Amino acid sequence: FHGFNKFFGEQQVLNGIDLQVQSGEVIVILGPSGCGKSTLLRCLNGLEVAHSGSLKFLDRELLDKATDWRDIRQQIGMVFQSYHLFPHMSVLDNLLLGPLKVQKRQRREAQQQAEALLERVGLLDKRDAFPRQLS
């Protein structure tokens, strides 16, 4: 983001945001309720329309009217605040749904990555659990 602005009617909710995240970098966006955290993330994924500034991902300007958001969303993950897992699917199957159906990746590769991520957050032992079995 560079000089990024977003309005809801007359109310400016994002004002001149500058943010750069390097590949592989993990960041936290922290602030009180209503400060624009979710709006910022929704803009990054094309779920909200920006009003001015620049938004680049992999050196592509995303605010261009020709941006194919379906393509971009295959490369940017997002978990909504009110997330829901499919209750009839295991944790692993929920994690594999996007990579297999949207990205058309090979199951073996996607499963290895999903299991590595579960291990990273200490949940590998829950891979076969169903949402009702989780706290």
JSON list of N, CA and C in Angstrom, two decimals, residues 13-49:
[
{"chain": "A", "resi": 13, "resn": "VAL", "atom": "N", "xyz": [-12.05, 6.18, 6.14]},
{"chain": "A", "resi": 13, "resn": "VAL", "atom": "CA", "xyz": [-11.72, 5.13, 7.10]},
{"chain": "A", "resi": 13, "resn": "VAL", "atom": "C", "xyz": [-10.27, 4.67, 6.99]},
{"chain": "A", "resi": 14, "resn": "LEU", "atom": "N", "xyz": [-9.63, 4.88, 5.85]},
{"chain": "A", "resi": 14, "resn": "LEU", "atom": "CA", "xyz": [-8.20, 4.64, 5.69]},
{"chain": "A", "resi": 14, "resn": "LEU", "atom": "C", "xyz": [-7.60, 5.90, 5.10]},
{"chain": "A", "resi": 15, "resn": "ASN", "atom": "N", "xyz": [-6.58, 6.43, 5.75]},
{"chain": "A", "resi": 15, "resn": "ASN", "atom": "CA", "xyz": [-6.04, 7.73, 5.37]},
{"chain": "A", "resi": 15, "resn": "ASN", "atom": "C", "xyz": [-4.54, 7.64, 5.11]},
{"chain": "A", "resi": 16, "resn": "GLY", "atom": "N", "xyz": [-4.17, 7.59, 3.84]},
{"chain": "A", "resi": 16, "resn": "GLY", "atom": "CA", "xyz": [-2.76, 7.62, 3.46]},
{"chain": "A", "resi": 16, "resn": "GLY", "atom": "C", "xyz": [-1.94, 6.45, 3.99]},
{"chain": "A", "resi": 17, "resn": "ILE", "atom": "N", "xyz": [-2.49, 5.27, 3.94]},
{"chain": "A", "resi": 17, "resn": "ILE", "atom": "CA", "xyz": [-1.80, 4.08, 4.48]},
{"chain": "A", "resi": 17, "resn": "ILE", "atom": "C", "xyz": [-0.60, 3.73, 3.61]},
{"chain": "A", "resi": 18, "resn": "ASP", "atom": "N", "xyz": [0.54, 3.56, 4.26]},
{"chain": "A", "resi": 18, "resn": "ASP", "atom": "CA", "xyz": [1.76, 3.06, 3.62]},
{"chain": "A", "resi": 18, "resn": "ASP", "atom": "C", "xyz": [2.15, 1.78, 4.35]},
{"chain": "A", "resi": 19, "resn": "LEU", "atom": "N", "xyz": [2.24, 0.69, 3.59]},
{"chain": "A", "resi": 19, "resn": "LEU", "atom": "CA", "xyz": [2.57, -0.60, 4.18]},
{"chain": "A", "resi": 19, "resn": "LEU", "atom": "C", "xyz": [3.29, -1.44, 3.14]},
{"chain": "A", "resi": 20, "resn": "GLN", "atom": "N", "xyz": [4.42, -2.01, 3.55]},
{"chain": "A", "resi": 20, "resn": "GLN", "atom": "CA", "xyz": [5.17, -2.89, 2.66]},
{"chain": "A", "resi": 20, "resn": "GLN", "atom": "C", "xyz": [5.47, -4.16, 3.42]},
{"chain": "A", "resi": 21, "resn": "VAL", "atom": "N", "xyz": [5.13, -5.31, 2.82]},
{"chain": "A", "resi": 21, "resn": "VAL", "atom": "CA", "xyz": [5.37, -6.61, 3.42]},
{"chain": "A", "resi": 21, "resn": "VAL", "atom": "C", "xyz": [6.19, -7.44, 2.44]},
{"chain": "A", "resi": 22, "resn": "GLN", "atom": "N", "xyz": [7.29, -7.96, 2.92]},
{"chain": "A", "resi": 22, "resn": "GLN", "atom": "CA", "xyz": [8.17, -8.78, 2.08]},
{"chain": "A", "resi": 22, "resn": "GLN", "atom": "C", "xyz": [7.66, -10.22, 2.03]},
{"chain": "A", "resi": 23, "resn": "SER", "atom": "N", "xyz": [7.99, -10.92, 0.98]},
{"chain": "A", "resi": 23, "resn": "SER", "atom": "CA", "xyz": [7.62, -12.32, 0.84]},
{"chain": "A", "resi": 23, "resn": "SER", "atom": "C", "xyz": [8.13, -13.12, 2.03]},
{"chain": "A", "resi": 24, "resn": "GLY", "atom": "N", "xyz": [7.24, -13.90, 2.65]},
{"chain": "A", "resi": 24, "resn": "GLY", "atom": "CA", "xyz": [7.60, -14.72, 3.79]},
{"chain": "A", "resi": 24, "resn": "GLY", "atom": "C", "xyz": [7.54, -14.00, 5.12]},
{"chain": "A", "resi": 25, "resn": "GLU", "atom": "N", "xyz": [7.36, -12.70, 5.09]},
{"chain": "A", "resi": 25, "resn": "GLU", "atom": "CA", "xyz": [7.31, -11.91, 6.32]},
{"chain": "A", "resi": 25, "resn": "GLU", "atom": "C", "xyz": [5.94, -12.07, 6.98]},
{"chain": "A", "resi": 26, "resn": "VAL", "atom": "N", "xyz": [5.94, -12.15, 8.30]},
{"chain": "A", "resi": 26, "resn": "VAL", "atom": "CA", "xyz": [4.70, -12.23, 9.07]},
{"chain": "A", "resi": 26, "resn": "VAL", "atom": "C", "xyz": [4.53, -10.92, 9.81]},
{"chain": "A", "resi": 27, "resn": "ILE", "atom": "N", "xyz": [3.37, -10.31, 9.65]},
{"chain": "A", "resi": 27, "resn": "ILE", "atom": "CA", "xyz": [3.10, -9.05, 10.35]},
{"chain": "A", "resi": 27, "resn": "ILE", "atom": "C", "xyz": [1.80, -9.16, 11.13]},
{"chain": "A", "resi": 28, "resn": "VAL", "atom": "N", "xyz": [1.59, -8.21, 12.02]},
{"chain": "A", "resi": 28, "resn": "VAL", "atom": "CA", "xyz": [0.35, -8.12, 12.79]},
{"chain": "A", "resi": 28, "resn": "VAL", "atom": "C", "xyz": [-0.23, -6.74, 12.56]},
{"chain": "A", "resi": 29, "resn": "ILE", "atom": "N", "xyz": [-1.51, -6.69, 12.29]},
{"chain": "A", "resi": 29, "resn": "ILE", "atom": "CA", "xyz": [-2.22, -5.41, 12.19]},
{"chain": "A", "resi": 29, "resn": "ILE", "atom": "C", "xyz": [-3.07, -5.32, 13.45]},
{"chain": "A", "resi": 30, "resn": "LEU", "atom": "N", "xyz": [-2.72, -4.39, 14.32]},
{"chain": "A", "resi": 30, "resn": "LEU", "atom": "CA", "xyz": [-3.31, -4.31, 15.64]},
{"chain": "A", "resi": 30, "resn": "LEU", "atom": "C", "xyz": [-3.94, -2.94, 15.85]},
{"chain": "A", "resi": 31, "resn": "GLY", "atom": "N", "xyz": [-5.10, -2.93, 16.44]},
{"chain": "A", "resi": 31, "resn": "GLY", "atom": "CA", "xyz": [-5.75, -1.66, 16.75]},
{"chain": "A", "resi": 31, "resn": "GLY", "atom": "C", "xyz": [-7.13, -1.89, 17.33]},
{"chain": "A", "resi": 32, "resn": "PRO", "atom": "N", "xyz": [-7.73, -0.84, 17.85]},
{"chain": "A", "resi": 32, "resn": "PRO", "atom": "CA", "xyz": [-9.05, -0.98, 18.46]},
{"chain": "A", "resi": 32, "resn": "PRO", "atom": "C", "xyz": [-10.13, -1.26, 17.43]},
{"chain": "A", "resi": 33, "resn": "SER", "atom": "N", "xyz": [-11.24, -1.74, 17.90]},
{"chain": "A", "resi": 33, "resn": "SER", "atom": "CA", "xyz": [-12.40, -2.01, 17.04]},
{"chain": "A", "resi": 33, "resn": "SER", "atom": "C", "xyz": [-12.79, -0.75, 16.29]},
{"chain": "A", "resi": 34, "resn": "GLY", "atom": "N", "xyz": [-13.01, -0.90, 14.99]},
{"chain": "A", "resi": 34, "resn": "GLY", "atom": "CA", "xyz": [-13.46, 0.22, 14.18]},
{"chain": "A", "resi": 34, "resn": "GLY", "atom": "C", "xyz": [-12.36, 1.07, 13.59]},
{"chain": "A", "resi": 35, "resn": "CYS", "atom": "N", "xyz": [-11.09, 0.68, 13.77]},
{"chain": "A", "resi": 35, "resn": "CYS", "atom": "CA", "xyz": [-10.00, 1.53, 13.28]},
{"chain": "A", "resi": 35, "resn": "CYS", "atom": "C", "xyz": [-9.63, 1.26, 11.81]},
{"chain": "A", "resi": 36, "resn": "GLY", "atom": "N", "xyz": [-10.20, 0.21, 11.20]},
{"chain": "A", "resi": 36, "resn": "GLY", "atom": "CA", "xyz": [-9.97, -0.04, 9.78]},
{"chain": "A", "resi": 36, "resn": "GLY", "atom": "C", "xyz": [-9.16, -1.28, 9.46]},
{"chain": "A", "resi": 37, "resn": "LYS", "atom": "N", "xyz": [-8.87, -2.11, 10.44]},
{"chain": "A", "resi": 37, "resn": "LYS", "atom": "CA", "xyz": [-8.05, -3.32, 10.19]},
{"chain": "A", "resi": 37, "resn": "LYS", "atom": "C", "xyz": [-8.71, -4.22, 9.15]},
{"chain": "A", "resi": 38, "resn": "SER", "atom": "N", "xyz": [-9.96, -4.55, 9.36]},
{"chain": "A", "resi": 38, "resn": "SER", "atom": "CA", "xyz": [-10.67, -5.45, 8.44]},
{"chain": "A", "resi": 38, "resn": "SER", "atom": "C", "xyz": [-10.86, -4.79, 7.08]},
{"chain": "A", "resi": 39, "resn": "THR", "atom": "N", "xyz": [-11.14, -3.51, 7.07]},
{"chain": "A", "resi": 39, "resn": "THR", "atom": "CA", "xyz": [-11.30, -2.79, 5.80]},
{"chain": "A", "resi": 39, "resn": "THR", "atom": "C", "xyz": [-10.01, -2.83, 5.00]},
{"chain": "A", "resi": 40, "resn": "LEU", "atom": "N", "xyz": [-8.89, -2.65, 5.66]},
{"chain": "A", "resi": 40, "resn": "LEU", "atom": "CA", "xyz": [-7.59, -2.72, 4.99]},
{"chain": "A", "resi": 40, "resn": "LEU", "atom": "C", "xyz": [-7.40, -4.09, 4.34]},
{"chain": "A", "resi": 41, "resn": "LEU", "atom": "N", "xyz": [-7.68, -5.14, 5.09]},
{"chain": "A", "resi": 41, "resn": "LEU", "atom": "CA", "xyz": [-7.52, -6.50, 4.56]},
{"chain": "A", "resi": 41, "resn": "LEU", "atom": "C", "xyz": [-8.51, -6.79, 3.43]},
{"chain": "A", "resi": 42, "resn": "ARG", "atom": "N", "xyz": [-9.73, -6.27, 3.56]},
{"chain": "A", "resi": 42, "resn": "ARG", "atom": "CA", "xyz": [-10.72, -6.47, 2.50]},
{"chain": "A", "resi": 42, "resn": "ARG", "atom": "C", "xyz": [-10.30, -5.75, 1.22]},
{"chain": "A", "resi": 43, "resn": "CYS", "atom": "N", "xyz": [-9.65, -4.61, 1.34]},
{"chain": "A", "resi": 43, "resn": "CYS", "atom": "CA", "xyz": [-9.12, -3.89, 0.16]},
{"chain": "A", "resi": 43, "resn": "CYS", "atom": "C", "xyz": [-8.00, -4.70, -0.49]},
{"chain": "A", "resi": 44, "resn": "LEU", "atom": "N", "xyz": [-7.16, -5.32, 0.33]},
{"chain": "A", "resi": 44, "resn": "LEU", "atom": "CA", "xyz": [-6.06, -6.11, -0.19]},
{"chain": "A", "resi": 44, "resn": "LEU", "atom": "C", "xyz": [-6.56, -7.29, -1.03]},
{"chain": "A", "resi": 45, "resn": "ASN", "atom": "N", "xyz": [-7.74, -7.77, -0.71]},
{"chain": "A", "resi": 45, "resn": "ASN", "atom": "CA", "xyz": [-8.30, -8.92, -1.42]},
{"chain": "A", "resi": 45, "resn": "ASN", "atom": "C", "xyz": [-9.36, -8.51, -2.44]},
{"chain": "A", "resi": 46, "resn": "GLY", "atom": "N", "xyz": [-9.51, -7.21, -2.67]},
{"chain": "A", "resi": 46, "resn": "GLY", "atom": "CA", "xyz": [-10.46, -6.73, -3.67]},
{"chain": "A", "resi": 46, "resn": "GLY", "atom": "C", "xyz": [-11.92, -6.84, -3.25]},
{"chain": "A", "resi": 47, "resn": "LEU", "atom": "N", "xyz": [-12.16, -7.02, -1.96]},
{"chain": "A", "resi": 47, "resn": "LEU", "atom": "CA", "xyz": [-13.54, -7.11, -1.48]},
{"chain": "A", "resi": 47, "resn": "LEU", "atom": "C", "xyz": [-14.13, -5.74, -1.16]},
{"chain": "A", "resi": 48, "resn": "GLU", "atom": "N", "xyz": [-13.28, -4.75, -1.08]},
{"chain": "A", "resi": 48, "resn": "GLU", "atom": "CA", "xyz": [-13.69, -3.35, -0.93]},
{"chain": "A", "resi": 48, "resn": "GLU", "atom": "C", "xyz": [-12.98, -2.55, -2.01]},
{"chain": "A", "resi": 49, "resn": "VAL", "atom": "N", "xyz": [-13.64, -1.54, -2.52]},
{"chain": "A", "resi": 49, "resn": "VAL", "atom": "CA", "xyz": [-13.08, -0.70, -3.57]},
{"chain": "A", "resi": 49, "resn": "VAL", "atom": "C", "xyz": [-12.30, 0.45, -2.93]}
]
